[in-house]
């Protein structure tokens, strides 16, 4: 281990460290039991689902924001 570098071990399940992980169930639910002829067709389906989610910011906030995160205004220097 190089001097001055420290390892930080994370818990095996920590969605609060990667908030986007909490969005997968929304996508999975819409894609489950569907067959796509090509990877492009799958990508297009995911793209359309993401476009729908963008129009629903309250859902995105509920799933991805945590009370202990700094607000956007406190992050701007």
PDB file of N, CA and C in Angstrom:
ATOM      1  N   UNK A   1       0.851  -1.171   0.000  1.00  0.00           N
ATOM      2  CA  UNK A   1       0.000   0.000   0.000  1.00  0.00           C
ATOM      3  C   UNK A   1       0.903   1.243   0.000  1.00  0.00           C
ATOM      4  N   UNK A   2       0.721   2.122  -0.962  1.00  0.00           N
ATOM      5  CA  UNK A   2       1.546   3.340  -0.985  1.00  0.00           C
ATOM      6  C   UNK A   2       1.331   4.199   0.261  1.00  0.00           C
ATOM      7  N   UNK A   3       2.357   4.891   0.665  1.00  0.00           N
ATOM      8  CA  UNK A   3       2.282   5.767   1.826  1.00  0.00           C
ATOM      9  C   UNK A   3       1.247   6.865   1.569  1.00  0.00           C
ATOM     10  N   UNK A   4       0.414   7.124   2.587  1.00  0.00           N
ATOM     11  CA  UNK A   4      -0.590   8.180   2.476  1.00  0.00           C
ATOM     12  C   UNK A   4      -1.902   7.731   1.851  1.00  0.00           C
ATOM     13  N   UNK A   5      -1.974   6.480   1.454  1.00  0.00           N
ATOM     14  CA  UNK A   5      -3.200   5.947   0.858  1.00  0.00           C
ATOM     15  C   UNK A   5      -3.839   4.990   1.854  1.00  0.00           C
ATOM     16  N   UNK A   6      -5.136   5.142   2.085  1.00  0.00           N
ATOM     17  CA  UNK A   6      -5.834   4.314   3.057  1.00  0.00           C
ATOM     18  C   UNK A   6      -7.041   3.673   2.403  1.00  0.00           C
ATOM     19  N   UNK A   7      -7.289   2.417   2.745  1.00  0.00           N
ATOM     20  CA  UNK A   7      -8.450   1.714   2.234  1.00  0.00           C
ATOM     21  C   UNK A   7      -9.633   1.964   3.157  1.00  0.00           C
ATOM     22  N   UNK A   8     -10.785   2.153   2.562  1.00  0.00           N
ATOM     23  CA  UNK A   8     -12.016   2.307   3.324  1.00  0.00           C
ATOM     24  C   UNK A   8     -12.940   1.181   2.901  1.00  0.00           C
ATOM     25  N   UNK A   9     -13.195   0.250   3.788  1.00  0.00           N
ATOM     26  CA  UNK A   9     -14.041  -0.886   3.466  1.00  0.00           C
ATOM     27  C   UNK A   9     -15.499  -0.494   3.632  1.00  0.00           C
ATOM     28  N   UNK A  10     -16.291  -0.785   2.619  1.00  0.00           N
ATOM     29  CA  UNK A  10     -17.704  -0.444   2.624  1.00  0.00           C
ATOM     30  C   UNK A  10     -18.529  -1.664   3.009  1.00  0.00           C
ATOM     31  N   UNK A  11     -19.698  -1.428   3.571  1.00  0.00           N
ATOM     32  CA  UNK A  11     -20.564  -2.561   3.874  1.00  0.00           C
ATOM     33  C   UNK A  11     -20.992  -3.256   2.580  1.00  0.00           C
ATOM     34  N   UNK A  12     -21.368  -4.542   2.651  1.00  0.00           N
ATOM     35  CA  UNK A  12     -21.724  -5.272   1.434  1.00  0.00           C
ATOM     36  C   UNK A  12     -22.958  -4.717   0.733  1.00  0.00           C
ATOM     37  N   UNK A  13     -23.848  -4.100   1.477  1.00  0.00           N
ATOM     38  CA  UNK A  13     -25.044  -3.519   0.872  1.00  0.00           C
ATOM     39  C   UNK A  13     -25.183  -2.112   1.398  1.00  0.00           C
ATOM     40  N   UNK A  14     -24.935  -1.135   0.550  1.00  0.00           N
ATOM     41  CA  UNK A  14     -24.981   0.251   0.999  1.00  0.00           C
ATOM     42  C   UNK A  14     -25.536   1.147  -0.119  1.00  0.00           C
ATOM     43  N   UNK A  15     -26.850   1.060  -0.392  1.00  0.00           N
ATOM     44  CA  UNK A  15     -27.421   1.865  -1.486  1.00  0.00           C
ATOM     45  C   UNK A  15     -27.308   3.363  -1.253  1.00  0.00           C
ATOM     46  N   UNK A  16     -27.164   3.785  -0.009  1.00  0.00           N
ATOM     47  CA  UNK A  16     -27.037   5.222   0.247  1.00  0.00           C
ATOM     48  C   UNK A  16     -25.727   5.779  -0.285  1.00  0.00           C
ATOM     49  N   UNK A  17     -24.776   4.921  -0.581  1.00  0.00           N
ATOM     50  CA  UNK A  17     -23.521   5.379  -1.156  1.00  0.00           C
ATOM     51  C   UNK A  17     -23.584   5.452  -2.682  1.00  0.00           C
ATOM     52  N   UNK A  18     -24.597   4.888  -3.258  1.00  0.00           N
ATOM     53  CA  UNK A  18     -24.812   4.931  -4.706  1.00  0.00           C
ATOM     54  C   UNK A  18     -26.332   5.036  -4.934  1.00  0.00           C
ATOM     55  N   UNK A  19     -26.875   6.252  -4.818  1.00  0.00           N
ATOM     56  CA  UNK A  19     -28.327   6.430  -4.879  1.00  0.00           C
ATOM     57  C   UNK A  19     -28.983   5.938  -6.164  1.00  0.00           C
ATOM     58  N   UNK A  20     -28.263   5.922  -7.257  1.00  0.00           N
ATOM     59  CA  UNK A  20     -28.859   5.461  -8.515  1.00  0.00           C
ATOM     60  C   UNK A  20     -29.285   4.000  -8.430  1.00  0.00           C
ATOM     61  N   UNK A  21     -28.680   3.246  -7.533  1.00  0.00           N
ATOM     62  CA  UNK A  21     -29.044   1.842  -7.369  1.00  0.00           C
ATOM     63  C   UNK A  21     -30.512   1.685  -6.985  1.00  0.00           C
ATOM     64  N   UNK A  22     -31.064   2.685  -6.331  1.00  0.00           N
ATOM     65  CA  UNK A  22     -32.454   2.609  -5.892  1.00  0.00           C
ATOM     66  C   UNK A  22     -33.439   2.802  -7.039  1.00  0.00           C
ATOM     67  N   UNK A  23     -32.953   3.192  -8.202  1.00  0.00           N
ATOM     68  CA  UNK A  23     -33.823   3.364  -9.370  1.00  0.00           C
ATOM     69  C   UNK A  23     -34.010   2.076 -10.160  1.00  0.00           C
ATOM     70  N   UNK A  24     -33.121   1.100  -9.978  1.00  0.00           N
ATOM     71  CA  UNK A  24     -33.195  -0.131 -10.760  1.00  0.00           C
ATOM     72  C   UNK A  24     -34.530  -0.855 -10.633  1.00  0.00           C
ATOM     73  N   UNK A  25     -35.132  -0.939  -9.456  1.00  0.00           N
ATOM     74  CA  UNK A  25     -36.428  -1.625  -9.383  1.00  0.00           C
ATOM     75  C   UNK A  25     -37.495  -1.005 -10.290  1.00  0.00           C
ATOM     76  N   UNK A  26     -37.449   0.311 -10.467  1.00  0.00           N
ATOM     77  CA  UNK A  26     -38.408   0.954 -11.375  1.00  0.00           C
ATOM     78  C   UNK A  26     -38.197   0.504 -12.815  1.00  0.00           C
ATOM     79  N   UNK A  27     -36.950   0.420 -13.214  1.00  0.00           N
ATOM     80  CA  UNK A  27     -36.649  -0.022 -14.574  1.00  0.00           C
ATOM     81  C   UNK A  27     -36.910  -1.517 -14.735  1.00  0.00           C
ATOM     82  N   UNK A  28     -36.489  -2.282 -13.746  1.00  0.00           N
ATOM     83  CA  UNK A  28     -36.681  -3.734 -13.821  1.00  0.00           C
ATOM     84  C   UNK A  28     -38.158  -4.090 -13.959  1.00  0.00           C
ATOM     85  N   UNK A  29     -38.978  -3.424 -13.188  1.00  0.00           N
ATOM     86  CA  UNK A  29     -40.409  -3.720 -13.194  1.00  0.00           C
ATOM     87  C   UNK A  29     -41.000  -3.535 -14.589  1.00  0.00           C
ATOM     88  N   UNK A  30     -40.569  -2.522 -15.278  1.00  0.00           N
ATOM     89  CA  UNK A  30     -41.104  -2.244 -16.616  1.00  0.00           C
ATOM     90  C   UNK A  30     -40.517  -3.173 -17.685  1.00  0.00           C
ATOM     91  N   UNK A  31     -39.360  -3.753 -17.430  1.00  0.00           N
ATOM     92  CA  UNK A  31     -38.684  -4.571 -18.436  1.00  0.00           C
ATOM     93  C   UNK A  31     -38.831  -6.073 -18.214  1.00  0.00           C
ATOM     94  N   UNK A  32     -39.287  -6.444 -17.046  1.00  0.00           N
ATOM     95  CA  UNK A  32     -39.337  -7.862 -16.705  1.00  0.00           C
ATOM     96  C   UNK A  32     -40.277  -8.626 -17.645  1.00  0.00           C
ATOM     97  N   UNK A  33     -39.890  -9.835 -17.974  1.00  0.00           N
ATOM     98  CA  UNK A  33     -40.664 -10.735 -18.845  1.00  0.00           C
ATOM     99  C   UNK A  33     -40.862 -10.196 -20.260  1.00  0.00           C
ATOM    100  N   UNK A  34     -39.978  -9.342 -20.690  1.00  0.00           N
ATOM    101  CA  UNK A  34     -40.022  -8.860 -22.072  1.00  0.00           C
ATOM    102  C   UNK A  34     -38.799  -9.391 -22.804  1.00  0.00           C
ATOM    103  N   UNK A  35     -38.981  -9.644 -24.085  1.00  0.00           N
ATOM    104  CA  UNK A  35     -37.881 -10.122 -24.922  1.00  0.00           C
ATOM    105  C   UNK A  35     -37.565  -9.036 -25.932  1.00  0.00           C
ATOM    106  N   UNK A  36     -36.301  -8.719 -26.078  1.00  0.00           N
ATOM    107  CA  UNK A  36     -35.869  -7.702 -27.028  1.00  0.00           C
ATOM    108  C   UNK A  36     -35.053  -8.372 -28.123  1.00  0.00           C
ATOM    109  N   UNK A  37     -35.367  -8.038 -29.329  1.00  0.00           N
ATOM    110  CA  UNK A  37     -34.686  -8.651 -30.478  1.00  0.00           C
ATOM    111  C   UNK A  37     -33.215  -8.254 -30.568  1.00  0.00           C
ATOM    112  N   UNK A  38     -32.929  -7.012 -30.168  1.00  0.00           N
ATOM    113  CA  UNK A  38     -31.549  -6.522 -30.254  1.00  0.00           C
ATOM    114  C   UNK A  38     -31.209  -5.739 -28.990  1.00  0.00           C
ATOM    115  N   UNK A  39     -29.929  -5.530 -28.764  1.00  0.00           N
ATOM    116  CA  UNK A  39     -29.496  -4.705 -27.639  1.00  0.00           C
ATOM    117  C   UNK A  39     -29.963  -3.266 -27.831  1.00  0.00           C
ATOM    118  N   UNK A  40     -30.047  -2.843 -29.080  1.00  0.00           N
ATOM    119  CA  UNK A  40     -30.523  -1.489 -29.371  1.00  0.00           C
ATOM    120  C   UNK A  40     -31.977  -1.325 -28.952  1.00  0.00           C
ATOM    121  N   UNK A  41     -32.782  -2.360 -29.144  1.00  0.00           N
ATOM    122  CA  UNK A  41     -34.191  -2.304 -28.732  1.00  0.00           C
ATOM    123  C   UNK A  41     -34.297  -2.205 -27.206  1.00  0.00           C
ATOM    124  N   UNK A  42     -33.437  -2.937 -26.502  1.00  0.00           N
ATOM    125  CA  UNK A  42     -33.403  -2.846 -25.046  1.00  0.00           C
ATOM    126  C   UNK A  42     -32.973  -1.444 -24.616  1.00  0.00           C
ATOM    127  N   UNK A  43     -31.934  -0.917 -25.251  1.00  0.00           N
ATOM    128  CA  UNK A  43     -31.462   0.433 -24.929  1.00  0.00           C
ATOM    129  C   UNK A  43     -32.564   1.466 -25.160  1.00  0.00           C
ATOM    130  N   UNK A  44     -33.297   1.322 -26.232  1.00  0.00           N
ATOM    131  CA  UNK A  44     -34.388   2.254 -26.531  1.00  0.00           C
ATOM    132  C   UNK A  44     -35.480   2.171 -25.471  1.00  0.00           C
ATOM    133  N   UNK A  45     -35.811   0.972 -25.019  1.00  0.00           N
ATOM    134  CA  UNK A  45     -36.819   0.809 -23.967  1.00  0.00           C
ATOM    135  C   UNK A  45     -36.356   1.469 -22.669  1.00  0.00           C
ATOM    136  N   UNK A  46     -35.088   1.284 -22.327  1.00  0.00           N
ATOM    137  CA  UNK A  46     -34.543   1.914 -21.125  1.00  0.00           C
ATOM    138  C   UNK A  46     -34.542   3.423 -21.275  1.00  0.00           C
ATOM    139  N   UNK A  47     -34.170   3.899 -22.448  1.00  0.00           N
ATOM    140  CA  UNK A  47     -34.163   5.334 -22.717  1.00  0.00           C
ATOM    141  C   UNK A  47     -35.559   5.928 -22.519  1.00  0.00           C
ATOM    142  N   UNK A  48     -36.572   5.263 -23.038  1.00  0.00           N
ATOM    143  CA  UNK A  48     -37.940   5.762 -22.906  1.00  0.00           C
ATOM    144  C   UNK A  48     -38.384   5.767 -21.440  1.00  0.00           C
ATOM    145  N   UNK A  49     -38.008   4.744 -20.697  1.00  0.00           N
ATOM    146  CA  UNK A  49     -38.343   4.716 -19.270  1.00  0.00           C
ATOM    147  C   UNK A  49     -37.655   5.851 -18.520  1.00  0.00           C
ATOM    148  N   UNK A  50     -36.414   6.114 -18.854  1.00  0.00           N
ATOM    149  CA  UNK A  50     -35.688   7.216 -18.217  1.00  0.00           C
ATOM    150  C   UNK A  50     -36.329   8.562 -18.561  1.00  0.00           C
ATOM    151  N   UNK A  51     -36.775   8.708 -19.782  1.00  0.00           N
ATOM    152  CA  UNK A  51     -37.461   9.949 -20.173  1.00  0.00           C
ATOM    153  C   UNK A  51     -38.729  10.145 -19.351  1.00  0.00           C
ATOM    154  N   UNK A  52     -39.440   9.060 -19.059  1.00  0.00           N
ATOM    155  CA  UNK A  52     -40.638   9.162 -18.221  1.00  0.00           C
ATOM    156  C   UNK A  52     -40.272   9.536 -16.788  1.00  0.00           C
ATOM    157  N   UNK A  53     -39.188   8.960 -16.284  1.00  0.00           N
ATOM    158  CA  UNK A  53     -38.756   9.267 -14.919  1.00  0.00           C
ATOM    159  C   UNK A  53     -38.325  10.716 -14.762  1.00  0.00           C
ATOM    160  N   UNK A  54     -37.678  11.259 -15.766  1.00  0.00           N
ATOM    161  CA  UNK A  54     -37.223  12.653 -15.698  1.00  0.00           C
ATOM    162  C   UNK A  54     -38.408  13.591 -15.502  1.00  0.00           C
ATOM    163  N   UNK A  55     -39.550  13.211 -16.014  1.00  0.00           N
ATOM    164  CA  UNK A  55     -40.754  14.041 -15.887  1.00  0.00           C
ATOM    165  C   UNK A  55     -41.414  13.881 -14.521  1.00  0.00           C
ATOM    166  N   UNK A  56     -40.845  13.045 -13.658  1.00  0.00           N
ATOM    167  CA  UNK A  56     -41.409  12.797 -12.332  1.00  0.00           C
ATOM    168  C   UNK A  56     -40.342  13.033 -11.256  1.00  0.00           C
ATOM    169  N   UNK A  57     -39.920  14.283 -11.091  1.00  0.00           N
ATOM    170  CA  UNK A  57     -38.826  14.559 -10.162  1.00  0.00           C
ATOM    171  C   UNK A  57     -39.127  14.178  -8.721  1.00  0.00           C
ATOM    172  N   UNK A  58     -40.398  14.181  -8.334  1.00  0.00           N
ATOM    173  CA  UNK A  58     -40.723  13.818  -6.954  1.00  0.00           C
ATOM    174  C   UNK A  58     -40.354  12.360  -6.662  1.00  0.00           C
ATOM    175  N   UNK A  59     -40.528  11.491  -7.651  1.00  0.00           N
ATOM    176  CA  UNK A  59     -40.136  10.086  -7.477  1.00  0.00           C
ATOM    177  C   UNK A  59     -38.622   9.973  -7.391  1.00  0.00           C
ATOM    178  N   UNK A  60     -37.930  10.680  -8.265  1.00  0.00           N
ATOM    179  CA  UNK A  60     -36.458  10.643  -8.245  1.00  0.00           C
ATOM    180  C   UNK A  60     -35.921  11.157  -6.919  1.00  0.00           C
ATOM    181  N   UNK A  61     -36.484  12.259  -6.431  1.00  0.00           N
ATOM    182  CA  UNK A  61     -36.024  12.805  -5.149  1.00  0.00           C
ATOM    183  C   UNK A  61     -36.275  11.820  -4.010  1.00  0.00           C
ATOM    184  N   UNK A  62     -37.466  11.246  -4.000  1.00  0.00           N
ATOM    185  CA  UNK A  62     -37.823  10.323  -2.908  1.00  0.00           C
ATOM    186  C   UNK A  62     -36.860   9.134  -2.860  1.00  0.00           C
ATOM    187  N   UNK A  63     -36.449   8.659  -4.015  1.00  0.00           N
ATOM    188  CA  UNK A  63     -35.594   7.477  -4.060  1.00  0.00           C
ATOM    189  C   UNK A  63     -34.105   7.765  -3.944  1.00  0.00           C
ATOM    190  N   UNK A  64     -33.668   8.948  -4.315  1.00  0.00           N
ATOM    191  CA  UNK A  64     -32.227   9.180  -4.405  1.00  0.00           C
ATOM    192  C   UNK A  64     -31.675  10.235  -3.459  1.00  0.00           C
ATOM    193  N   UNK A  65     -32.513  11.029  -2.834  1.00  0.00           N
ATOM    194  CA  UNK A  65     -31.973  12.026  -1.913  1.00  0.00           C
ATOM    195  C   UNK A  65     -32.056  11.511  -0.484  1.00  0.00           C
ATOM    196  N   UNK A  66     -31.046  11.810   0.270  1.00  0.00           N
ATOM    197  CA  UNK A  66     -30.983  11.397   1.656  1.00  0.00           C
ATOM    198  C   UNK A  66     -30.873  12.630   2.540  1.00  0.00           C
ATOM    199  N   UNK A  67     -31.487  12.570   3.713  1.00  0.00           N
ATOM    200  CA  UNK A  67     -31.527  13.736   4.598  1.00  0.00           C
ATOM    201  C   UNK A  67     -30.133  14.223   4.996  1.00  0.00           C
ATOM    202  N   UNK A  68     -29.165  13.354   5.008  1.00  0.00           N
ATOM    203  CA  UNK A  68     -27.838  13.737   5.460  1.00  0.00           C
ATOM    204  C   UNK A  68     -26.950  14.274   4.340  1.00  0.00           C
ATOM    205  N   UNK A  69     -27.435  14.226   3.081  1.00  0.00           N
ATOM    206  CA  UNK A  69     -26.648  14.786   1.980  1.00  0.00           C
ATOM    207  C   UNK A  69     -26.639  16.291   2.066  1.00  0.00           C
ATOM    208  N   UNK A  70     -25.517  16.904   1.717  1.00  0.00           N
ATOM    209  CA  UNK A  70     -25.527  18.374   1.678  1.00  0.00           C
ATOM    210  C   UNK A  70     -26.419  18.859   0.546  1.00  0.00           C
ATOM    211  N   UNK A  71     -27.051  19.982   0.749  1.00  0.00           N
ATOM    212  CA  UNK A  71     -27.896  20.516  -0.310  1.00  0.00           C
ATOM    213  C   UNK A  71     -27.023  21.048  -1.432  1.00  0.00           C
ATOM    214  N   UNK A  72     -27.625  21.217  -2.589  1.00  0.00           N
ATOM    215  CA  UNK A  72     -26.876  21.692  -3.757  1.00  0.00           C
ATOM    216  C   UNK A  72     -26.278  23.077  -3.474  1.00  0.00           C
ATOM    217  N   UNK A  73     -27.007  23.916  -2.758  1.00  0.00           N
ATOM    218  CA  UNK A  73     -26.507  25.267  -2.489  1.00  0.00           C
ATOM    219  C   UNK A  73     -25.305  25.255  -1.573  1.00  0.00           C
ATOM    220  N   UNK A  74     -25.199  24.259  -0.677  1.00  0.00           N
ATOM    221  CA  UNK A  74     -24.029  24.206   0.208  1.00  0.00           C
ATOM    222  C   UNK A  74     -22.819  23.628  -0.490  1.00  0.00           C
ATOM    223  N   UNK A  75     -23.024  22.943  -1.626  1.00  0.00           N
ATOM    224  CA  UNK A  75     -21.907  22.343  -2.358  1.00  0.00           C
ATOM    225  C   UNK A  75     -21.240  23.338  -3.304  1.00  0.00           C
ATOM    226  N   UNK A  76     -21.945  24.383  -3.667  1.00  0.00           N
ATOM    227  CA  UNK A  76     -21.386  25.353  -4.624  1.00  0.00           C
ATOM    228  C   UNK A  76     -20.404  26.260  -3.903  1.00  0.00           C
ATOM    229  N   UNK A  77     -19.208  26.346  -4.450  1.00  0.00           N
ATOM    230  CA  UNK A  77     -18.157  27.149  -3.802  1.00  0.00           C
ATOM    231  C   UNK A  77     -17.976  28.440  -4.541  1.00  0.00           C
TER     232      UNK A  77
END
